[in-house]
Coordinates of C-alpha atoms in Angstrom, one line a residue:
M1 CA 0.0 0.0 0.0
Y2 CA 1.2 3.5 -0.9
S3 CA 0.5 6.8 0.8
E4 CA -1.0 9.8 -0.9
D5 CA 2.5 11.4 -1.0
E6 CA 3.7 8.5 -3.2
F7 CA 0.9 8.7 -5.7
L8 CA 2.0 8.9 -9.4
P9 CA -0.1 9.9 -12.4
I10 CA -2.2 7.2 -14.1
S11 CA -1.2 8.8 -17.4
A12 CA 2.4 8.0 -16.7
L13 CA 1.6 4.3 -17.3
Q14 CA 1.1 5.0 -20.9
H15 CA 4.3 7.0 -21.1
L16 CA 6.2 4.2 -19.5
K17 CA 4.7 1.6 -21.8
F18 CA 5.5 3.8 -24.9
C19 CA 9.1 4.6 -23.7
P20 CA 10.7 4.5 -20.3
R21 CA 13.0 7.3 -21.2
Q22 CA 10.1 9.5 -22.2
C23 CA 8.4 8.7 -18.9
A24 CA 11.5 9.6 -17.0
L25 CA 12.0 12.9 -18.9
I26 CA 8.5 13.9 -17.9
Q27 CA 8.2 12.6 -14.4
L28 CA 11.9 13.0 -13.2
E29 CA 13.2 15.9 -15.2
G30 CA 10.0 17.8 -15.6
L31 CA 10.4 18.2 -19.3
W32 CA 7.4 18.6 -21.7
S33 CA 6.9 19.8 -25.2
E34 CA 3.7 19.7 -27.3
N35 CA 3.3 18.7 -30.9
R36 CA 0.3 18.4 -33.2
L37 CA -0.6 14.9 -31.8
T38 CA -0.4 15.9 -28.2
A39 CA -2.3 19.1 -28.9
E40 CA -5.1 17.2 -30.6
G41 CA -5.3 14.8 -27.7
R42 CA -5.4 17.6 -25.1
I43 CA -8.2 19.3 -26.9
L44 CA -10.2 16.1 -27.1
H45 CA -9.8 15.5 -23.4
E46 CA -10.8 19.1 -22.6
K47 CA -13.9 18.8 -24.6
A48 CA -14.8 15.5 -22.9
H49 CA -14.3 17.1 -19.5
A50 CA -16.1 20.4 -20.2
I51 CA -19.5 18.8 -20.8
Q52 CA -21.7 18.9 -17.7
P53 CA -22.8 15.6 -16.0
E54 CA -25.7 14.2 -17.9
S55 CA -28.3 11.4 -17.6
R56 CA -29.9 9.1 -20.1
P57 CA -32.5 6.4 -19.6
G58 CA -30.8 3.9 -17.4
I59 CA -27.4 5.6 -17.5
R60 CA -25.6 8.6 -15.9
L61 CA -22.4 10.1 -17.1
A62 CA -19.8 11.6 -14.8
R63 CA -16.9 13.5 -16.4
A64 CA -13.4 14.3 -15.1
L65 CA -14.0 12.1 -12.1
R66 CA -11.0 12.1 -9.7
L67 CA -9.5 8.6 -9.1
H68 CA -6.9 7.1 -6.8
S69 CA -5.6 3.7 -5.7
F70 CA -3.6 3.1 -2.6
Q71 CA -2.9 -0.4 -3.8
M72 CA -1.1 0.8 -7.0
G73 CA 0.0 4.2 -5.7
L74 CA -1.7 6.0 -8.6
S75 CA -4.1 9.0 -9.0
G76 CA -5.7 10.9 -11.9
Q77 CA -9.0 11.4 -13.5
A78 CA -11.3 9.5 -15.8
D79 CA -12.6 11.2 -18.9
V80 CA -16.0 9.7 -18.5
V81 CA -17.5 7.2 -16.0
E82 CA -20.8 5.6 -17.1
F83 CA -23.0 4.6 -14.2
I84 CA -25.4 2.0 -15.5
R85 CA -28.6 1.2 -13.6
L86 CA -28.8 -2.4 -12.5
P87 CA -31.8 -4.6 -12.2
A88 CA -33.6 -4.8 -8.9
G89 CA -31.8 -7.1 -6.5
S90 CA -28.3 -6.6 -8.0
T91 CA -25.5 -5.9 -5.5
N92 CA -22.5 -5.2 -7.6
G93 CA -23.0 -1.5 -7.7
I94 CA -23.4 1.7 -5.6
K95 CA -26.3 3.7 -4.4
L96 CA -26.8 7.2 -5.8
E97 CA -28.8 9.5 -3.6
D98 CA -31.9 7.8 -2.2
E99 CA -32.8 5.6 -5.1
P100 CA -33.8 2.0 -4.5
H101 CA -31.7 0.5 -7.3
R102 CA -27.9 0.4 -7.7
W103 CA -25.6 1.8 -10.4
H104 CA -22.6 0.1 -11.9
P105 CA -19.5 2.2 -12.9
R106 CA -17.7 1.8 -16.2
P107 CA -14.8 3.9 -17.3
V108 CA -14.5 5.4 -20.8
E109 CA -11.2 6.9 -22.0
Y110 CA -10.9 9.3 -25.0
K111 CA -8.0 9.0 -27.5
R112 CA -7.4 11.2 -30.5
G113 CA -6.0 8.5 -32.9
R114 CA -6.8 4.9 -33.7
P115 CA -6.5 1.7 -31.7
K116 CA -2.8 0.9 -31.1
K117 CA -0.9 -2.3 -31.8
D118 CA 0.2 -2.5 -28.2
N119 CA -2.1 -2.3 -25.2
C120 CA -0.9 1.0 -23.6
D121 CA -4.4 2.5 -23.9
L122 CA -5.9 -0.6 -22.4
V123 CA -3.6 -0.6 -19.4
Q124 CA -4.4 3.1 -18.7
L125 CA -8.1 2.3 -18.8
C126 CA -7.7 -0.8 -16.6
A127 CA -5.9 1.3 -14.0
Q128 CA -8.9 3.6 -13.9
A129 CA -11.1 0.6 -13.4
I130 CA -9.0 -0.7 -10.5
C131 CA -9.1 2.7 -8.9
L132 CA -12.9 2.7 -9.1
E133 CA -13.1 -0.8 -7.7
E134 CA -11.0 0.2 -4.7
M135 CA -12.9 3.5 -4.2
L136 CA -16.4 2.1 -4.6
N137 CA -16.0 -1.5 -3.5
V138 CA -17.3 -2.9 -6.7
R139 CA -16.1 -5.3 -9.4
I140 CA -15.7 -3.8 -12.9
D141 CA -15.5 -6.3 -15.8
S142 CA -15.3 -3.9 -18.8
G143 CA -14.8 -0.4 -20.1
A144 CA -14.3 1.3 -23.4
V145 CA -11.8 3.5 -25.3
F146 CA -13.3 6.1 -27.7
Y147 CA -11.0 6.9 -30.6
G148 CA -11.3 10.2 -32.4
K149 CA -10.1 9.0 -35.8
T150 CA -12.6 6.2 -36.1
R151 CA -15.3 7.8 -34.0
R152 CA -16.0 4.5 -32.4
K153 CA -15.6 2.8 -29.0
Q154 CA -13.4 -0.2 -28.5
E155 CA -14.8 -2.4 -25.8
V156 CA -12.1 -3.6 -23.3
I157 CA -12.4 -6.6 -21.0
F158 CA -10.5 -6.4 -17.7
D159 CA -9.4 -10.0 -17.6
G160 CA -6.7 -11.4 -15.4
S161 CA -3.9 -10.9 -17.9
L162 CA -4.6 -7.2 -18.4
R163 CA -5.0 -6.6 -14.7
R164 CA -1.6 -8.3 -14.1
Q165 CA 0.1 -6.2 -16.8
T166 CA -1.4 -3.0 -15.3
E167 CA -0.3 -3.8 -11.7
E168 CA 3.2 -4.8 -12.9
L169 CA 3.5 -1.6 -14.9
A170 CA 2.5 0.4 -11.9
A171 CA 5.2 -1.3 -9.9
D172 CA 7.7 -0.6 -12.6
L173 CA 6.7 3.0 -12.7
H174 CA 7.4 3.4 -9.0
Q175 CA 10.7 1.6 -9.4
L176 CA 11.7 4.0 -12.1
I177 CA 10.8 7.0 -10.1
E178 CA 12.6 5.7 -7.0
S179 CA 15.7 5.0 -9.0
R180 CA 16.0 8.7 -9.9
T181 CA 17.7 7.6 -13.1
T182 CA 16.7 8.5 -16.7
P183 CA 17.3 5.6 -19.1
P184 CA 19.6 6.2 -22.0
A185 CA 18.2 7.2 -25.4
R186 CA 17.5 4.6 -28.0
Y187 CA 16.3 5.7 -31.4
E188 CA 13.3 3.7 -32.8
K189 CA 10.8 4.3 -35.6
K190 CA 8.1 5.5 -33.0
C191 CA 10.4 8.3 -31.9
G192 CA 9.1 10.4 -34.8
N193 CA 5.7 10.8 -33.1
C194 CA 7.2 11.7 -29.7
S195 CA 6.7 15.4 -28.7
L196 CA 10.0 15.2 -26.7
L197 CA 12.1 14.2 -29.8
D198 CA 14.0 17.5 -29.8
L199 CA 14.6 17.2 -26.0
C200 CA 15.6 13.6 -26.0
L201 CA 17.8 13.7 -29.1
P202 CA 18.0 9.9 -29.5
K203 CA 20.0 10.1 -32.8
V204 CA 22.6 12.2 -31.1
T205 CA 22.7 10.7 -27.6
G206 CA 21.6 7.1 -28.3
V207 CA 23.2 4.1 -26.6
K208 CA 25.2 3.2 -29.7
K209 CA 26.8 6.6 -29.9
N210 CA 30.4 6.9 -28.9
I211 CA 31.6 10.3 -27.5
G212 CA 35.2 9.5 -28.4
R213 CA 34.4 9.0 -32.1
Y214 CA 32.2 12.1 -32.1
L215 CA 35.0 14.2 -30.7
A216 CA 37.5 12.7 -33.1
K217 CA 35.3 13.6 -36.0
A218 CA 34.7 17.1 -34.6
K219 CA 38.4 17.8 -34.0
M220 CA 39.9 20.4 -36.4
P221 CA 42.9 19.1 -38.5
D222 CA 46.3 20.5 -37.4
T223 CA 47.4 23.5 -39.4
E224 CA 51.0 24.5 -40.2
Y225 CA 51.8 28.1 -40.3
E226 CA 54.8 29.6 -42.1
L227 CA 56.8 32.2 -40.2

């Protein structure tokens, strides 16, 4: 169990999954830079948070709901949490106001692009679900990620495998922060989409770079002067 002083951002899980160095540059060194992709994502999140709480038949939506987990040592906010009305007699939900029935929470995360090849978005969503479970004492089996490019929701099942990956990544995040060490740069194809590319400089400072060879190439040739 972690204390509130040890809480780390839920969003850092996605940064760590994408690139440990990027995560360390943001969380340890306080660096940040925005590009078109991050700006579009930020605007999408702001729009999702700005809409007032709303109700539909059998469902209520809460936006920008603050979350935390002492178990994982994480905190943040969910873009949207859907509270779905349960049939009479159901127990896996919470009471809202003085209503006789219960409501079951379900997190929904908004992303600007398309579904990714890895599961970094799914891990972030699963972390939100684990936070809600701890806060509300319920079991949440599924959630969804809404992608701006496709304008569709991807259903996500919080099975044992995804939960283990999420908890292990949270532990790795705390270990990285506790180490106070930024991993060395390593250039990969995905670096082109990173907003920290000009701060990280993976092609210049990558692990395969040799400072001796660099200095040797930079050294000016000896010049003979006639007196």
